[in-house]
Tab-separated table of N, CA and C in Angstrom:
chain	number	residue	atom	x	y	z
Z	1	LEU	N	27.052	6.587	-79.965
Z	1	LEU	CA	26.020	5.692	-79.646
Z	1	LEU	C	26.147	4.370	-79.866
Z	2	PHE	N	25.610	3.976	-80.937
Z	2	PHE	CA	26.807	2.381	-81.694
Z	2	PHE	C	28.119	1.860	-80.981
Z	3	GLY	N	29.067	2.608	-80.767
Z	3	GLY	CA	30.458	1.868	-80.865
Z	3	GLY	C	30.943	1.829	-79.052
Z	4	ALA	N	29.991	2.783	-78.000
Z	4	ALA	CA	30.016	3.143	-76.598
Z	4	ALA	C	29.113	1.480	-76.434
Z	5	ILE	N	27.472	1.488	-76.712
Z	5	ILE	CA	27.435	0.127	-76.312
Z	5	ILE	C	28.118	-1.379	-77.086
Z	6	ALA	N	28.640	-0.927	-78.582
Z	6	ALA	CA	28.993	-2.624	-78.392
Z	6	ALA	C	30.535	-2.289	-77.536
Z	7	SER	N	30.970	-1.739	-77.445
Z	7	SER	CA	31.835	-1.580	-76.650
Z	7	SER	C	31.538	-2.804	-75.229
Z	8	GLU	N	30.563	-0.862	-74.250
Z	8	GLU	CA	30.515	-1.687	-72.915
Z	8	GLU	C	29.662	-3.301	-72.708
Z	9	ALA	N	29.238	-3.784	-74.069
Z	9	ALA	CA	28.166	-5.097	-74.340
Z	9	ALA	C	29.539	-5.897	-74.408
Z	10	GLN	N	30.346	-5.963	-75.010
Z	10	GLN	CA	31.200	-6.959	-75.011
Z	10	GLN	C	31.931	-6.935	-73.926
Z	11	ARG	N	32.545	-5.841	-72.997
Z	11	ARG	CA	32.178	-6.455	-72.010
Z	11	ARG	C	31.468	-7.265	-71.009
Z	12	ARG	N	30.326	-6.465	-70.633
Z	12	ARG	CA	29.541	-7.786	-69.696
Z	12	ARG	C	28.194	-8.659	-70.522
Z	13	ILE	N	28.561	-9.301	-71.996
Z	13	ILE	CA	28.316	-10.176	-72.613
Z	13	ILE	C	27.865	-11.365	-71.528
Z	14	GLY	N	28.743	-11.953	-69.803
Z	14	GLY	CA	27.558	-12.232	-69.677
Z	14	GLY	C	26.679	-12.542	-69.006
Z	15	GLU	N	26.457	-11.104	-68.978
Z	15	GLU	CA	25.591	-10.420	-68.230
Z	15	GLU	C	24.014	-10.801	-68.872
Z	16	PHE	N	23.610	-10.759	-70.859
Z	16	PHE	CA	22.836	-10.812	-71.232
Z	16	PHE	C	22.153	-12.140	-70.991
Z	17	LYS	N	20.633	-12.116	-71.034
Z	17	LYS	CA	19.979	-13.088	-71.322
Z	17	LYS	C	19.924	-13.312	-72.764
Z	18	PRO	N	19.256	-14.664	-73.191
Z	18	PRO	CA	19.322	-15.066	-74.210
Z	18	PRO	C	18.753	-13.686	-75.156
Z	19	GLN	N	17.634	-13.051	-74.883
Z	19	GLN	CA	16.406	-11.860	-75.159
Z	19	GLN	C	17.569	-10.935	-75.808
Z	20	GLU	N	18.316	-10.651	-75.037
Z	20	GLU	CA	19.408	-10.009	-75.319
Z	20	GLU	C	20.026	-9.675	-75.951
Z	21	LEU	N	21.186	-10.472	-75.947
Z	21	LEU	CA	21.713	-11.025	-77.212
Z	21	LEU	C	21.263	-11.110	-78.474
Z	22	ALA	N	19.924	-11.632	-78.500
Z	22	ALA	CA	19.436	-11.895	-80.256
Z	22	ALA	C	19.465	-9.746	-80.348
Z	23	ASN	N	18.520	-9.770	-79.705
Z	23	ASN	CA	17.479	-8.103	-79.905
Z	23	ASN	C	19.248	-7.095	-80.072
Z	24	THR	N	20.306	-7.622	-79.497
Z	24	THR	CA	21.298	-6.600	-79.199
Z	24	THR	C	22.363	-7.036	-80.946
Z	25	VAL	N	22.067	-8.165	-81.429
Z	25	VAL	CA	22.462	-8.195	-83.020
Z	25	VAL	C	21.377	-7.835	-84.053
Z	26	TRP	N	19.720	-7.739	-83.373
Z	26	TRP	CA	19.180	-7.804	-84.339
Z	26	TRP	C	19.131	-6.093	-84.656
Z	27	ALA	N	19.768	-5.644	-83.841
Z	27	ALA	CA	19.216	-3.961	-83.350
Z	27	ALA	C	20.899	-3.685	-84.271
Z	28	PHE	N	22.001	-3.880	-84.331
Z	28	PHE	CA	22.661	-3.649	-84.998
Z	28	PHE	C	23.004	-4.116	-86.994
Z	29	ALA	N	22.043	-4.772	-86.843
Z	29	ALA	CA	21.673	-5.268	-87.990
Z	29	ALA	C	20.632	-4.574	-89.125
Z	30	THR	N	19.610	-3.976	-88.239
Z	30	THR	CA	18.799	-3.467	-88.721
Z	30	THR	C	19.533	-2.014	-88.669
Z	31	ALA	N	19.826	-1.635	-88.727
Z	31	ALA	CA	20.903	0.156	-88.156
Z	31	ALA	C	21.878	-0.592	-89.459
Z	32	GLY	N	22.425	-1.249	-89.947
Z	32	GLY	CA	23.236	-1.838	-90.489
Z	32	GLY	C	24.504	-0.919	-90.473
Z	33	VAL	N	24.622	-1.101	-88.593
Z	33	VAL	CA	26.661	-0.873	-88.221
Z	33	VAL	C	26.930	-1.933	-87.794
Z	34	ALA	N	27.956	-1.857	-88.178
Z	34	ALA	CA	29.318	-3.105	-88.225
Z	34	ALA	C	29.514	-3.317	-87.150
Z	35	ALA	N	30.088	-4.182	-86.828
Z	35	ALA	CA	30.113	-4.627	-85.071
Z	35	ALA	C	31.121	-6.396	-85.092
Z	36	GLU	N	31.855	-6.279	-85.951
Z	36	GLU	CA	32.428	-8.123	-86.705
Z	36	GLU	C	33.158	-8.674	-84.878
Z	37	THR	N	33.556	-7.354	-83.640
Z	37	THR	CA	33.629	-8.216	-82.528
Z	37	THR	C	32.504	-7.640	-82.022
Z	38	LEU	N	31.598	-7.420	-81.980
Z	38	LEU	CA	30.821	-7.344	-80.642
Z	38	LEU	C	29.474	-9.313	-81.396
Z	39	PHE	N	29.535	-9.374	-83.026
Z	39	PHE	CA	29.219	-10.319	-83.292
Z	39	PHE	C	30.050	-11.706	-82.991
Z	40	GLY	N	30.747	-11.420	-83.517
Z	40	GLY	CA	31.914	-12.563	-82.270
Z	40	GLY	C	31.690	-13.242	-81.379
Z	41	ALA	N	31.605	-12.250	-79.547
Z	41	ALA	CA	31.366	-12.345	-78.988
Z	41	ALA	C	29.676	-13.250	-78.336
Z	42	ILE	N	29.113	-12.425	-79.146
Z	42	ILE	CA	27.138	-12.411	-79.108
Z	42	ILE	C	27.051	-13.880	-79.729
Z	43	ALA	N	28.151	-14.516	-80.574
Z	43	ALA	CA	27.931	-16.170	-81.459
Z	43	ALA	C	29.101	-16.471	-80.473
Z	44	SER	N	29.460	-16.267	-79.876
Z	44	SER	CA	30.384	-17.531	-79.056
Z	44	SER	C	29.444	-17.933	-77.546
Z	45	GLU	N	28.986	-16.536	-77.499
Z	45	GLU	CA	27.894	-16.613	-75.794
Z	45	GLU	C	26.543	-17.149	-76.325
Z	46	ALA	N	26.459	-16.854	-77.123
Z	46	ALA	CA	24.876	-17.384	-77.601
Z	46	ALA	C	25.899	-19.280	-77.731
Z	47	GLN	N	26.429	-19.243	-78.038
Z	47	GLN	CA	26.503	-20.681	-78.902
Z	47	GLN	C	26.724	-21.946	-77.484
Z	48	ARG	N	27.431	-20.841	-76.488
Z	48	ARG	CA	27.893	-21.607	-75.402
Z	48	ARG	C	26.429	-21.487	-74.490
Z	49	ARG	N	25.472	-21.143	-74.663
Z	49	ARG	CA	24.195	-21.136	-74.155
Z	49	ARG	C	22.640	-21.080	-74.819
Z	50	ILE	N	23.290	-21.837	-75.725
Z	50	ILE	CA	22.376	-21.640	-77.295
Z	50	ILE	C	20.921	-22.868	-76.383
Z	51	GLY	N	21.187	-23.465	-75.666
Z	51	GLY	CA	19.610	-24.225	-75.146
Z	51	GLY	C	19.078	-23.116	-73.582
Z	52	GLU	N	19.623	-22.511	-73.376
Z	52	GLU	CA	19.476	-21.722	-73.162
Z	52	GLU	C	17.228	-20.123	-73.838
Z	53	PHE	N	18.325	-20.559	-75.354
Z	53	PHE	CA	17.226	-19.893	-76.213
Z	53	PHE	C	15.772	-20.218	-76.483
Z	54	ASN	N	14.908	-18.972	-76.611
Z	54	ASN	CA	13.672	-20.077	-77.385
Z	54	ASN	C	13.641	-19.715	-78.733
Z	55	PRO	N	12.965	-20.245	-79.022
Z	55	PRO	CA	12.745	-20.521	-80.512
Z	55	PRO	C	12.822	-19.145	-81.687
Z	56	GLN	N	12.504	-17.817	-80.904
Z	56	GLN	CA	12.548	-16.579	-81.312
Z	56	GLN	C	13.751	-16.363	-81.042
Z	57	ASP	N	14.565	-16.558	-79.995
Z	57	ASP	CA	15.890	-16.094	-80.079
Z	57	ASP	C	16.691	-16.360	-80.562
Z	58	MET	N	16.336	-17.988	-81.124
Z	58	MET	CA	17.232	-18.522	-81.863
Z	58	MET	C	17.097	-17.565	-83.424
Z	59	ALA	N	15.962	-17.924	-83.832
Z	59	ALA	CA	15.512	-17.221	-85.126
Z	59	ALA	C	15.768	-15.761	-85.452
Z	60	VAL	N	15.610	-15.159	-84.204
Z	60	VAL	CA	16.099	-13.716	-84.333
Z	60	VAL	C	17.549	-13.185	-84.691
Z	61	THR	N	18.501	-13.930	-83.740
Z	61	THR	CA	19.838	-14.075	-84.020
Z	61	THR	C	20.206	-14.611	-85.693
Z	62	VAL	N	20.135	-15.509	-85.914
Z	62	VAL	CA	19.943	-16.520	-87.259
Z	62	VAL	C	19.970	-14.780	-88.108
Z	63	TRP	N	19.053	-15.085	-88.147
Z	63	TRP	CA	18.316	-13.520	-89.208
Z	63	TRP	C	19.113	-12.343	-89.064
Z	64	ALA	N	19.843	-11.554	-88.252
Z	64	ALA	CA	20.845	-11.073	-88.141
Z	64	ALA	C	22.463	-10.761	-88.777
Z	65	PHE	N	23.092	-12.266	-87.878
Z	65	PHE	CA	23.489	-12.394	-88.552
Z	65	PHE	C	24.309	-12.314	-89.965
Z	66	ALA	N	22.692	-12.955	-90.545
Z	66	ALA	CA	22.460	-13.365	-91.874
Z	66	ALA	C	22.384	-11.354	-92.501
Z	67	THR	N	21.497	-11.250	-92.258
Z	67	THR	CA	21.172	-9.728	-93.250
Z	67	THR	C	22.655	-8.702	-92.694
Z	68	ALA	N	23.185	-8.898	-91.341
Z	68	ALA	CA	24.678	-7.702	-90.811
Z	68	ALA	C	26.133	-8.197	-92.591
Z	69	GLY	N	25.609	-10.096	-92.449
Z	69	GLY	CA	26.713	-10.397	-93.439
Z	69	GLY	C	28.322	-11.112	-92.896
Z	70	VAL	N	28.079	-11.407	-91.827
Z	70	VAL	CA	28.367	-11.616	-90.632
Z	70	VAL	C	28.418	-13.087	-90.299
Z	71	ALA	N	29.518	-13.473	-90.948
Z	71	ALA	CA	29.570	-15.575	-90.751
Z	71	ALA	C	29.410	-15.737	-88.845
Z	72	ALA	N	29.718	-17.209	-89.490
Z	72	ALA	CA	29.687	-16.939	-87.844
Z	72	ALA	C	28.975	-19.004	-88.230
Z	73	ARG	N	29.267	-20.283	-88.164
Z	73	ARG	CA	29.474	-21.178	-89.311
Z	73	ARG	C	29.675	-21.891	-87.718
Z	74	ARG	N	30.170	-21.392	-86.237
Z	74	ARG	CA	29.575	-22.444	-85.377
Z	74	ARG	C	28.265	-22.355	-84.352
Z	75	LEU	N	28.405	-20.770	-84.589
Z	75	LEU	CA	26.795	-20.281	-83.962
Z	75	LEU	C	25.779	-20.627	-85.218
Z	76	PHE	N	25.605	-21.106	-86.215
Z	76	PHE	CA	24.959	-21.828	-86.912
Z	76	PHE	C	24.308	-22.781	-87.000
Z	77	GLY	N	25.791	-23.469	-86.690
Z	77	GLY	CA	25.945	-25.279	-86.732
Z	77	GLY	C	25.500	-25.199	-85.178
Z	78	ALA	N	24.964	-24.938	-84.860
Z	78	ALA	CA	24.517	-24.680	-82.745
Z	78	ALA	C	23.743	-24.749	-82.653
Z	79	ILE	N	22.606	-23.718	-83.448
Z	79	ILE	CA	21.085	-23.065	-84.116
Z	79	ILE	C	20.765	-24.170	-84.525
Z	80	ALA	N	21.246	-24.576	-86.003
Z	80	ALA	CA	20.970	-26.129	-86.527
Z	80	ALA	C	20.594	-26.673	-86.103
Z	81	SER	N	21.188	-27.582	-84.979
Z	81	SER	CA	21.380	-29.210	-84.335
Z	81	SER	C	19.592	-28.601	-83.010
Z	82	GLU	N	19.722	-26.875	-82.432
Z	82	GLU	CA	19.390	-27.102	-81.143
Z	82	GLU	C	17.628	-26.829	-81.433
Z	83	ALA	N	17.521	-26.698	-82.932
Z	83	ALA	CA	16.435	-25.782	-83.374
Z	83	ALA	C	15.641	-27.177	-84.322
Z	84	GLN	N	16.091	-28.549	-85.196
Z	84	GLN	CA	16.612	-29.506	-85.597
Z	84	GLN	C	15.796	-30.203	-83.681
Z	85	ARG	N	16.012	-30.218	-82.925
Z	85	ARG	CA	15.634	-31.144	-81.741
Z	85	ARG	C	14.765	-29.759	-81.354
Z	86	ARG	N	14.449	-29.419	-81.594
Z	86	ARG	CA	13.067	-28.743	-80.476
Z	86	ARG	C	12.000	-27.844	-81.261
Z	87	ILE	N	12.085	-28.237	-83.161
Z	87	ILE	CA	12.015	-28.492	-83.701
Z	87	ILE	C	9.989	-27.506	-83.414
Z	88	GLY	N	9.816	-28.808	-83.079
Z	88	GLY	CA	8.054	-28.495	-82.744
Z	88	GLY	C	7.978	-27.242	-81.413
Z	89	GLU	N	8.516	-26.849	-80.990
Z	89	GLU	CA	8.220	-25.471	-80.231
Z	89	GLU	C	8.460	-24.330	-80.950
Z	90	PHE	N	8.714	-24.774	-82.124
Z	90	PHE	CA	9.166	-23.151	-83.131
Z	90	PHE	C	7.656	-22.617	-83.595
Z	91	ASN	N	7.381	-21.764	-83.420
Z	91	ASN	CA	6.049	-21.457	-84.570
Z	91	ASN	C	6.390	-20.898	-86.909
Z	92	PRO	N	5.601	-21.457	-86.649
Z	92	PRO	CA	6.120	-20.798	-88.355
Z	92	PRO	C	6.363	-19.621	-88.896
Z	93	GLN	N	6.138	-18.052	-88.043
Z	93	GLN	CA	7.390	-17.703	-88.047
Z	93	GLN	C	8.847	-17.564	-87.748
Z	94	ASP	N	8.780	-18.519	-86.499
Z	94	ASP	CA	10.230	-18.062	-86.042
Z	94	ASP	C	10.832	-19.819	-87.336
Z	95	MET	N	9.851	-20.563	-88.080
Z	95	MET	CA	11.018	-20.881	-88.859
Z	95	MET	C	10.520	-20.710	-90.432
Z	96	ALA	N	9.821	-19.869	-90.318
Z	96	ALA	CA	10.199	-19.791	-91.477
Z	96	ALA	C	11.177	-18.242	-91.467
Z	97	VAL	N	11.582	-17.425	-90.215
Z	97	VAL	CA	12.656	-16.647	-90.587
Z	97	VAL	C	13.761	-17.005	-90.199
Z	98	THR	N	14.054	-18.385	-89.152
Z	98	THR	CA	14.895	-19.595	-89.586
Z	98	THR	C	15.315	-20.324	-91.002
Z	99	VAL	N	15.135	-20.495	-91.590
Z	99	VAL	CA	15.030	-21.195	-92.493
Z	99	VAL	C	15.965	-19.720	-94.052
Z	100	TRP	N	14.995	-18.753	-94.365
Z	100	TRP	CA	15.891	-17.985	-94.811
Z	100	TRP	C	17.052	-17.679	-94.075
Z	101	ALA	N	17.106	-17.335	-92.912
Z	101	ALA	CA	18.766	-16.816	-92.738
Z	101	ALA	C	20.042	-17.750	-92.678
Z	102	PHE	N	18.682	-19.252	-92.527
Z	102	PHE	CA	19.666	-19.804	-93.233
Z	102	PHE	C	20.487	-20.888	-94.825
Z	103	ALA	N	19.276	-19.713	-95.201
Z	103	ALA	CA	19.418	-19.704	-97.329
Z	103	ALA	C	20.520	-18.888	-97.220
Z	104	THR	N	19.885	-16.984	-96.913
Z	104	THR	CA	21.661	-16.231	-96.874
Z	104	THR	C	21.781	-16.518	-96.932
Z	105	ALA	N	22.077	-17.074	-95.506
Z	105	ALA	CA	24.275	-17.356	-94.924
Z	105	ALA	C	24.871	-18.307	-96.122
Z	106	GLY	N	23.656	-19.094	-96.662
Z	106	GLY	CA	24.722	-20.181	-97.359
Z	106	GLY	C	25.622	-20.726	-96.467
């Protein structure tokens, strides 16, 4: 199932809303299923559309990459810039999850 979803999600990545991108990497990371190609596609799409992400979407996305151990330097850089610009929109949980992910990812 995860393989089929990863393949189809990559094919249709442009149709995903920010929350759907975040939820997809969250699910794969939570399940412990390796899907580096999918994570790469989501990283590229998220980086391109980071301005559309709300704080929770950003937090969940970096949490998933850190938890899965998938490096995404450009995505983390884009999220760091966007988060700093919009830090007043982050609730305490979004801040805690984001800083944990950055600390864990190194």
